[in-house]
XYZ file of C-alpha atoms in Angstrom:
569
model
C 90.126 -68.388 67.067
C 90.612 -65.721 64.490
C 89.375 -66.819 61.102
C 90.347 -64.910 58.009
C 89.889 -65.167 54.255
C 89.881 -68.762 53.042
C 92.650 -69.967 50.771
C 90.338 -70.070 47.801
C 92.563 -69.552 44.806
C 95.436 -71.647 46.068
C 93.095 -74.524 46.742
C 91.369 -74.267 43.386
C 94.686 -74.364 41.529
C 95.904 -77.306 43.578
C 93.004 -79.554 42.648
C 94.091 -79.639 39.026
C 97.747 -80.165 39.956
C 97.090 -83.042 42.351
C 94.064 -84.674 40.789
C 96.092 -87.579 39.422
C 97.688 -88.812 42.454
C 90.612 -72.982 61.567
C 88.508 -70.409 72.498
C 89.528 -72.553 75.107
C 85.871 -72.570 76.246
C 84.367 -72.880 72.776
C 81.546 -75.368 72.277
C 81.726 -75.377 68.506
C 78.973 -72.841 67.915
C 79.148 -70.302 65.090
C 79.901 -67.182 67.076
C 80.976 -65.210 64.021
C 77.497 -65.189 62.486
C 76.151 -62.582 64.866
C 79.244 -60.477 64.410
C 78.625 -60.378 60.692
C 75.159 -58.981 61.286
C 76.354 -56.094 63.454
C 77.146 -52.628 62.155
C 76.215 -51.374 58.725
C 75.439 -47.819 59.876
C 78.950 -46.456 59.852
C 79.030 -45.080 56.299
C 80.634 -41.653 56.064
C 81.208 -41.506 59.826
C 83.949 -39.176 60.999
C 85.234 -35.883 59.669
C 88.514 -34.062 58.985
C 91.943 -35.285 57.622
C 93.873 -38.272 58.869
C 97.332 -37.545 60.158
C 96.311 -34.670 62.456
C 96.522 -36.030 65.969
C 94.627 -33.584 68.121
C 93.976 -35.970 71.009
C 90.224 -36.158 70.329
C 88.546 -38.596 67.922
C 86.506 -37.321 65.043
C 88.688 -34.237 64.603
C 90.051 -35.326 61.235
C 89.074 -37.330 58.191
C 89.325 -37.876 54.462
C 91.577 -40.287 52.583
C 95.321 -39.971 52.912
C 97.097 -40.216 49.584
C 99.614 -42.994 48.953
C 103.065 -42.048 50.171
C 103.943 -39.783 53.068
C 104.213 -41.173 56.568
C 101.028 -43.279 56.538
C 100.897 -47.078 56.213
C 98.384 -48.267 53.593
C 97.174 -51.866 53.937
C 94.394 -53.768 52.110
C 91.431 -55.526 53.670
C 89.264 -58.114 51.912
C 86.072 -57.431 53.829
C 84.234 -54.631 55.583
C 84.554 -54.663 59.366
C 81.241 -55.207 61.183
C 82.462 -53.171 64.171
C 85.691 -52.246 65.941
C 84.090 -53.039 69.308
C 86.118 -56.172 69.957
C 83.691 -57.434 72.594
C 81.265 -57.886 69.709
C 83.529 -59.259 66.975
C 85.619 -62.405 66.707
C 87.488 -61.824 63.455
C 88.805 -58.360 62.642
C 91.466 -57.397 65.159
C 93.838 -55.074 63.311
C 91.953 -51.929 64.368
C 91.474 -53.009 68.023
C 95.167 -53.901 68.290
C 96.059 -50.352 67.256
C 93.433 -48.205 69.020
C 93.076 -50.033 72.351
C 95.402 -51.482 74.978
C 95.048 -54.353 77.392
C 96.250 -54.876 80.965
C 99.065 -57.009 79.577
C 100.293 -57.773 76.082
C 101.885 -60.786 74.442
C 104.960 -59.728 72.480
C 107.901 -61.551 70.950
C 110.942 -60.990 73.178
C 114.217 -62.604 72.087
C 112.261 -64.853 69.754
C 109.786 -66.026 72.406
C 106.168 -64.912 72.828
C 106.147 -63.327 76.284
C 103.570 -61.642 78.541
C 104.702 -58.063 79.161
C 103.235 -55.131 81.159
C 100.918 -52.668 79.451
C 98.125 -50.765 81.238
C 99.130 -52.812 84.264
C 102.773 -52.103 85.103
C 102.969 -55.047 87.507
C 100.791 -57.685 89.157
C 100.709 -60.116 92.071
C 99.180 -63.598 92.064
C 98.044 -65.306 95.257
C 99.629 -68.621 96.206
C 96.409 -70.472 95.402
C 96.256 -68.949 91.920
C 92.849 -67.364 92.514
C 93.523 -63.660 93.147
C 95.304 -61.360 90.679
C 96.139 -57.847 91.880
C 97.049 -55.466 89.050
C 98.967 -52.264 89.725
C 97.975 -49.828 86.978
C 99.870 -47.028 85.307
C 98.828 -43.546 86.427
C 99.908 -41.721 83.262
C 97.471 -43.155 80.693
C 94.798 -41.126 78.926
C 92.064 -42.144 76.527
C 91.768 -40.469 73.137
C 89.165 -38.066 74.561
C 91.618 -36.888 77.223
C 90.025 -38.802 80.121
C 92.435 -40.438 82.549
C 92.534 -44.242 82.783
C 91.666 -45.717 86.208
C 90.800 -49.028 87.812
C 87.113 -48.217 87.374
C 87.562 -48.582 83.606
C 88.794 -52.135 84.120
C 85.776 -52.952 86.277
C 83.511 -51.398 83.649
C 85.128 -53.340 80.801
C 84.589 -56.688 82.509
C 81.015 -55.906 83.528
C 80.106 -54.529 80.102
C 81.280 -57.797 78.530
C 79.235 -59.893 80.946
C 76.140 -57.699 80.844
C 73.502 -59.613 78.834
C 72.353 -56.324 77.302
C 75.718 -55.956 75.563
C 75.178 -59.172 73.599
C 78.940 -59.671 73.591
C 80.416 -62.537 71.580
C 83.606 -62.892 73.608
C 82.300 -63.533 77.127
C 84.493 -66.641 77.364
C 87.519 -64.444 78.009
C 86.105 -63.191 81.333
C 83.904 -66.162 82.202
C 86.428 -67.610 84.681
C 86.138 -64.526 86.910
C 84.109 -65.113 90.081
C 80.506 -64.025 89.570
C 80.877 -63.418 85.821
C 78.473 -66.209 84.908
C 75.885 -64.872 87.385
C 75.876 -61.477 85.683
C 75.728 -63.014 82.218
C 72.726 -65.091 83.278
C 70.937 -62.031 84.672
C 71.321 -63.115 88.306
C 73.593 -60.252 89.414
C 74.038 -56.567 88.639
C 77.834 -56.770 88.603
C 80.771 -59.159 88.612
C 81.704 -60.074 92.190
C 85.289 -60.978 91.352
C 86.468 -57.658 89.942
C 87.072 -54.759 92.352
C 88.812 -51.377 92.183
C 90.828 -51.214 95.408
C 91.815 -47.632 94.583
C 92.222 -45.559 91.421
C 95.226 -47.535 90.237
C 94.791 -50.989 91.760
C 92.308 -53.578 90.575
C 91.762 -57.034 92.078
C 90.400 -59.914 90.017
C 89.345 -63.136 91.726
C 88.707 -66.321 89.755
C 86.186 -69.076 90.449
C 88.903 -71.708 90.207
C 92.614 -71.452 89.330
C 93.188 -70.801 85.622
C 96.889 -70.839 84.785
C 96.517 -69.217 81.311
C 94.687 -66.190 82.784
C 97.389 -63.624 81.979
C 97.788 -64.923 78.433
C 94.006 -64.787 78.104
C 93.989 -61.098 79.144
C 96.386 -60.243 76.296
C 93.773 -61.022 73.633
C 92.138 -58.176 71.675
C 88.793 -59.130 73.219
C 90.102 -57.978 76.618
C 90.848 -54.434 75.418
C 90.038 -51.825 78.082
C 87.264 -49.256 77.505
C 86.510 -45.926 79.157
C 83.306 -46.092 81.212
C 81.983 -42.567 80.575
C 82.762 -42.433 76.856
C 81.537 -45.935 76.065
C 78.288 -45.536 77.998
C 77.653 -42.187 76.291
C 78.314 -43.744 72.865
C 75.707 -46.457 73.375
C 75.241 -48.689 70.329
C 77.439 -46.382 68.230
C 80.585 -47.420 70.097
C 82.787 -49.318 67.680
C 80.872 -47.933 64.709
C 81.073 -44.129 64.874
C 84.697 -42.887 65.017
C 83.625 -39.720 66.836
C 82.572 -41.700 69.923
C 84.935 -44.681 69.785
C 87.906 -44.096 72.069
C 90.706 -46.226 73.440
C 94.152 -45.669 74.939
C 96.133 -47.059 71.996
C 98.870 -45.516 69.826
C 96.357 -44.677 67.087
C 92.785 -43.383 67.108
C 90.072 -43.992 64.563
C 89.270 -40.757 62.742
C 87.302 -41.716 59.652
C 85.267 -44.662 58.346
C 83.776 -44.704 54.871
C 81.737 -47.869 54.458
C 83.081 -50.267 51.819
C 85.995 -47.912 51.177
C 88.444 -47.316 54.029
C 89.091 -46.820 57.717
C 91.607 -44.160 58.736
C 93.614 -44.203 61.950
C 95.709 -41.231 63.101
C 98.601 -41.220 65.540
C 97.678 -40.378 69.144
C 100.483 -38.081 70.245
C 99.706 -38.456 73.969
C 100.148 -42.242 73.924
C 101.646 -43.330 77.244
C 104.485 -45.284 75.625
C 105.366 -42.327 73.392
C 104.069 -41.381 69.929
C 104.186 -43.928 67.117
C 106.754 -43.556 64.341
C 104.134 -43.143 61.611
C 101.388 -40.549 61.254
C 98.628 -43.082 60.712
C 97.211 -46.173 59.046
C 94.750 -46.523 56.194
C 92.889 -49.804 55.843
C 91.564 -49.872 52.287
C 88.875 -52.227 51.005
C 90.487 -54.241 48.181
C 88.610 -57.557 47.888
C 90.372 -58.690 44.704
C 93.794 -60.172 45.392
C 95.189 -59.444 41.926
C 94.243 -55.804 42.444
C 96.142 -55.905 45.752
C 99.227 -57.086 43.860
C 98.925 -54.338 41.256
C 98.415 -51.660 43.916
C 101.478 -52.918 45.790
C 103.566 -52.805 42.632
C 102.313 -49.262 41.970
C 103.337 -48.182 45.477
C 99.716 -47.658 46.567
C 99.911 -50.325 49.267
C 102.764 -50.551 51.747
C 102.055 -53.934 53.321
C 100.195 -56.950 51.883
C 99.558 -60.010 54.046
C 100.029 -62.940 51.669
C 98.671 -65.369 54.251
C 95.249 -63.947 53.462
C 96.073 -63.110 49.834
C 97.232 -66.583 48.929
C 96.538 -66.416 45.196
C 99.544 -64.060 45.066
C 101.765 -66.150 47.333
C 103.522 -68.036 44.544
C 104.028 -64.832 42.543
C 105.824 -62.968 45.290
C 107.712 -65.962 46.692
C 108.906 -66.988 43.234
C 109.984 -63.511 42.126
C 113.601 -62.667 42.964
C 112.759 -58.974 42.777
C 110.807 -59.317 46.034
C 113.027 -61.705 47.996
C 114.202 -58.877 50.272
C 110.645 -57.601 50.757
C 109.229 -60.792 52.285
C 108.864 -61.014 56.053
C 108.015 -64.498 57.306
C 107.347 -66.360 60.531
C 105.219 -69.294 61.686
C 101.498 -68.806 62.134
C 100.340 -69.858 65.596
C 97.950 -72.461 64.267
C 97.506 -75.868 62.660
C 95.617 -77.501 59.838
C 94.466 -80.995 60.813
C 91.872 -83.729 60.330
C 89.573 -84.627 63.204
C 88.200 -88.166 63.398
C 84.909 -89.233 64.976
C 85.766 -92.106 67.296
C 82.099 -93.131 67.505
C 81.620 -93.724 63.767
C 82.895 -96.575 61.617
C 85.432 -97.025 60.195
C 87.272 -94.338 62.221
C 86.150 -95.927 65.501
C 89.150 -98.247 65.015
C 92.514 -96.677 65.913
C 94.227 -98.788 63.242
C 92.056 -97.206 60.568
C 92.772 -93.739 61.909
C 96.502 -94.395 61.808
C 96.226 -95.922 58.335
C 94.483 -92.792 57.038
C 97.255 -90.654 58.528
C 99.973 -92.770 56.939
C 98.297 -92.646 53.514
C 98.265 -88.833 53.244
C 101.340 -87.158 51.780
C 101.282 -83.886 53.701
C 104.454 -82.438 52.210
C 103.126 -82.776 48.673
C 99.897 -81.024 49.660
C 101.849 -78.234 51.316
C 104.229 -77.809 48.391
C 101.673 -77.828 45.611
C 98.728 -76.132 47.270
C 100.561 -73.555 49.364
C 103.895 -73.043 47.591
C 105.643 -74.834 50.452
C 104.986 -71.879 52.749
C 104.910 -73.854 55.974
C 106.034 -77.144 57.463
C 104.532 -80.515 58.322
C 103.630 -80.920 62.007
C 103.051 -83.936 64.237
C 101.434 -82.228 67.214
C 98.424 -80.102 68.030
C 100.799 -77.529 69.601
C 102.275 -75.388 66.808
C 105.745 -73.891 66.904
C 105.865 -70.571 68.725
C 103.065 -71.451 71.125
C 103.936 -72.095 74.759
C 104.374 -75.834 75.294
C 105.320 -76.768 71.730
C 107.847 -79.592 71.452
C 109.476 -81.908 68.917
C 106.877 -84.634 68.459
C 107.474 -88.038 66.933
C 107.039 -88.032 63.158
C 103.901 -89.547 61.682
C 105.307 -91.218 58.548
C 103.941 -91.164 55.037
C 103.781 -94.924 54.416
C 101.049 -96.177 52.039
C 102.183 -99.791 52.320
C 102.102 -99.594 56.090
C 98.623 -98.075 55.816
C 97.432 -101.038 53.757
C 98.814 -103.449 56.351
C 96.986 -101.651 59.174
C 93.734 -101.688 57.211
C 94.079 -105.424 56.651
C 94.775 -105.934 60.355
C 91.595 -103.986 61.140
C 89.563 -106.264 58.852
C 89.513 -103.939 55.846
C 91.886 -105.812 53.570
C 89.468 -105.313 50.684
C 89.095 -101.617 51.448
C 86.421 -99.550 53.154
C 84.171 -96.565 52.649
C 84.745 -93.245 54.369
C 82.785 -89.993 54.422
C 84.532 -86.625 54.668
C 82.312 -83.783 55.916
C 82.625 -80.092 55.174
C 80.621 -76.887 54.763
C 79.395 -76.058 51.286
C 80.919 -72.558 51.514
C 84.467 -73.766 52.222
C 86.400 -74.103 48.942
C 89.706 -74.534 50.737
C 88.404 -77.577 52.609
C 87.016 -78.951 49.358
C 90.357 -78.562 47.606
C 92.272 -80.449 50.298
C 89.527 -83.041 50.681
C 89.629 -83.816 46.980
C 93.383 -84.341 47.132
C 93.043 -86.564 50.209
C 90.226 -88.434 48.484
C 92.644 -89.308 45.677
C 95.473 -90.278 48.044
C 93.277 -92.536 50.186
C 91.950 -94.322 47.118
C 95.488 -95.624 46.574
C 95.247 -97.701 49.771
C 91.685 -98.923 49.205
C 89.692 -96.284 51.055
C 86.751 -95.032 49.010
C 86.047 -91.463 50.111
C 82.754 -89.610 49.633
C 82.849 -85.871 50.294
C 79.662 -84.778 52.049
C 78.966 -81.050 51.775
C 76.473 -79.528 54.211
C 75.106 -76.029 54.721
C 76.710 -74.270 57.668
C 73.731 -74.499 60.020
C 73.360 -78.242 59.521
C 77.113 -78.794 59.730
C 77.429 -76.968 63.053
C 74.327 -78.637 64.471
C 75.625 -82.104 63.625
C 79.029 -81.251 65.030
C 77.662 -79.966 68.353
C 75.738 -83.203 68.754
C 78.860 -85.281 68.121
C 77.454 -86.767 64.915
C 79.757 -85.294 62.290
C 82.224 -87.637 60.614
C 85.833 -86.969 59.674
C 86.489 -83.283 58.955
C 89.343 -81.011 57.968
C 89.767 -78.309 60.585
C 91.949 -75.292 61.325
C 92.681 -73.758 64.716
C 94.639 -70.567 65.362
C 95.712 -69.497 68.836
C 93.520 -67.038 70.714
C 96.062 -66.829 73.524
C 99.549 -68.181 74.018
C 98.988 -71.326 76.051
C 98.602 -75.041 75.188
C 95.251 -74.982 76.994
C 93.873 -73.015 74.039
C 94.511 -75.971 71.737
C 94.100 -79.049 73.927
C 91.244 -78.017 76.236
C 89.295 -76.804 73.215
C 89.187 -80.236 71.601
C 89.762 -82.894 74.233
C 87.703 -82.131 77.350
C 84.641 -84.316 77.804
C 82.289 -81.489 76.789
C 84.354 -80.167 73.904
C 85.320 -83.518 72.414
C 81.631 -84.165 71.792
C 80.978 -80.611 70.564
C 83.823 -81.102 68.079
C 82.539 -84.552 67.028
C 85.749 -86.291 68.135
C 84.136 -88.266 70.969
C 87.241 -89.720 72.594
C 86.593 -91.477 75.908
C 89.937 -91.150 77.686
C 88.926 -90.077 81.196
C 92.568 -89.616 82.192
C 92.889 -86.895 79.546
C 89.723 -85.208 80.828
C 91.261 -85.005 84.304
C 94.734 -84.008 83.090
C 93.234 -81.037 81.249
C 91.516 -79.823 84.405
C 94.679 -80.431 86.442
C 96.758 -78.411 83.969
C 94.666 -75.313 84.505
C 95.330 -75.355 88.248
C 99.081 -75.999 88.151
C 101.411 -73.235 89.324
C 104.721 -74.833 88.268
C 105.036 -74.026 84.550
C 107.560 -76.761 83.757
C 105.258 -79.329 85.318
C 102.321 -77.917 83.336
C 104.201 -78.144 80.040
C 105.184 -81.763 80.675
C 101.541 -82.611 81.354
C 100.399 -80.948 78.132
C 103.049 -82.842 76.201
C 101.668 -86.044 77.711
C 98.118 -85.071 76.705
C 99.168 -84.197 73.173
C 101.149 -87.411 72.734
C 98.229 -89.456 74.001
C 95.673 -87.884 71.694
C 97.807 -87.529 68.558
C 100.324 -90.362 68.619
C 98.591 -93.069 70.658
C 94.897 -92.594 70.010
C 95.228 -90.764 66.684
C 92.056 -88.833 67.479
C 93.344 -86.062 65.215
C 95.857 -86.014 62.378
C 97.954 -82.820 62.221
C 98.767 -81.689 58.691
C 100.904 -78.570 58.668
C 101.578 -75.179 60.169
C 101.519 -72.394 57.611
C 104.109 -69.660 57.389
C 102.820 -66.145 57.869
C 104.200 -64.333 54.816
C 103.955 -60.555 54.406
C 105.376 -58.455 51.567
C 106.416 -54.925 52.532
C 107.753 -52.004 50.526
C 111.446 -51.087 50.717
C 110.624 -48.028 52.796
C 108.718 -49.939 55.492
C 111.023 -50.605 58.443
C 110.549 -52.517 61.673
C 107.670 -54.732 60.545
C 107.640 -57.997 62.498
C 105.442 -61.058 62.158
C 103.118 -61.193 65.183
C 103.204 -64.278 67.397
C 99.443 -64.699 67.326
C 96.956 -66.932 65.553
C 94.733 -64.164 64.231
C 97.705 -62.732 62.236
C 96.705 -59.068 62.740
C 99.332 -56.842 64.280
C 100.090 -53.513 65.918
C 101.897 -50.938 63.778
C 103.157 -48.957 66.766
C 106.838 -49.791 66.191
C 106.760 -49.695 62.372
C 108.390 -46.746 60.605
C 108.696 -45.374 57.070
C 112.065 -44.334 55.672
C 111.793 -43.052 52.116
């Protein structure tokens, strides 16, 4: 799950306005902590001027001035690395300098798996063996030709314990991958180069979302010779960091900017723009001013939310806003082992007492819509779920039926460093008080919070989950398997759901799979009320008049490729 800048300012403003009334194999551990500790040695790496695309990294550098044929975009934080096997957050550079075997792109309004480095593939009848037929016209930025051996290397590098990769889950279903990760094998048995342009991948057990999984940035393909030669500088030093993508990294000035230049030998044809500059602009008001001065071409308001109301409410920018649904949900997770949320009537009463539309309108300028499912719009398997009504009187009746006619106490848990969660929790605290539920907000340091959650001992929490890959498994398996429901402190005991989730992964008929996931979602959300979906945010981006062809990505991490974007001044 890609996590980006918290909605700090929007949440802080909302508290005063309302005070009177987020992988499919994830166990809940804090994988981003290690990523934040990586890097730090990349200051002043790279040389020469961006925009010259010589076909070799490190041949150019320096800061491109605003204007011209370069896209300038702001970033809140410094990247720890652009080695996406070792990072779980910052994907905009990987999406532009690397490619994957397949990609997920929006085709006719639908997120679709399309060929990329693999021009076609075959899947065995039992769903275990994937044979990828690779393109023979692809070169890396250093001029080396792409072959099946690079795919084998990429998988084995990820699973090599010495790599200390953070994204091993994306290859863990491959036969023998776990053995290599545990130091019991020198390679991954299930990945083989049959010839220079054919690679065979065999899974331990059928995994229906495998292709969607391969489209994630974490599965970007690396060149064996270049990456091995780069050692621990791969992903940090532009001169030794190569991919096959439409852009190549040419310069990185720590706490200032990263420069990407067009790779003219890109196998799909050169990009429309000369390059991309990612500029460190932590302050969101400064981002607004730089946009208005023409110094920034694209500003993602979904991660610059203090400026959301300004741009959305200003008629001068109505034609500059590009919007689409984010592939993710905000929701509350209940602990079914802790009173009072161990009673389904209490869980449903809490859901009915929270006015989600008011929260969305006043905290987030209405940039989104209320949802009633764990499967957000735009993600495979989403459907029109039954509405969960806002009904305070009905909530009171359910509480009385559950034996809480005189009210009850409830603890809401959150991390101390999460102001967005605090803002929503304070609003919900006020709303629940109107039906007799006395809420105490319990703030915990991150280490304690995650430890309690892994042990299944955390109470009700506000959570966010964005899609890693386009499949309902990414949402439902993550929270409702027997292992993960405890690791997420939900603790539901529906053994049918446990089995359905395993069955869904092995199904070949997609229509049958989607019906099963709908059944799982309905069971967990509508019947058991183990979670309470809040809303799906809109992804809102403001672009300059001269920026053409920008499209909202389907994904949950919200970063995008700029390959098809152009500038027309």
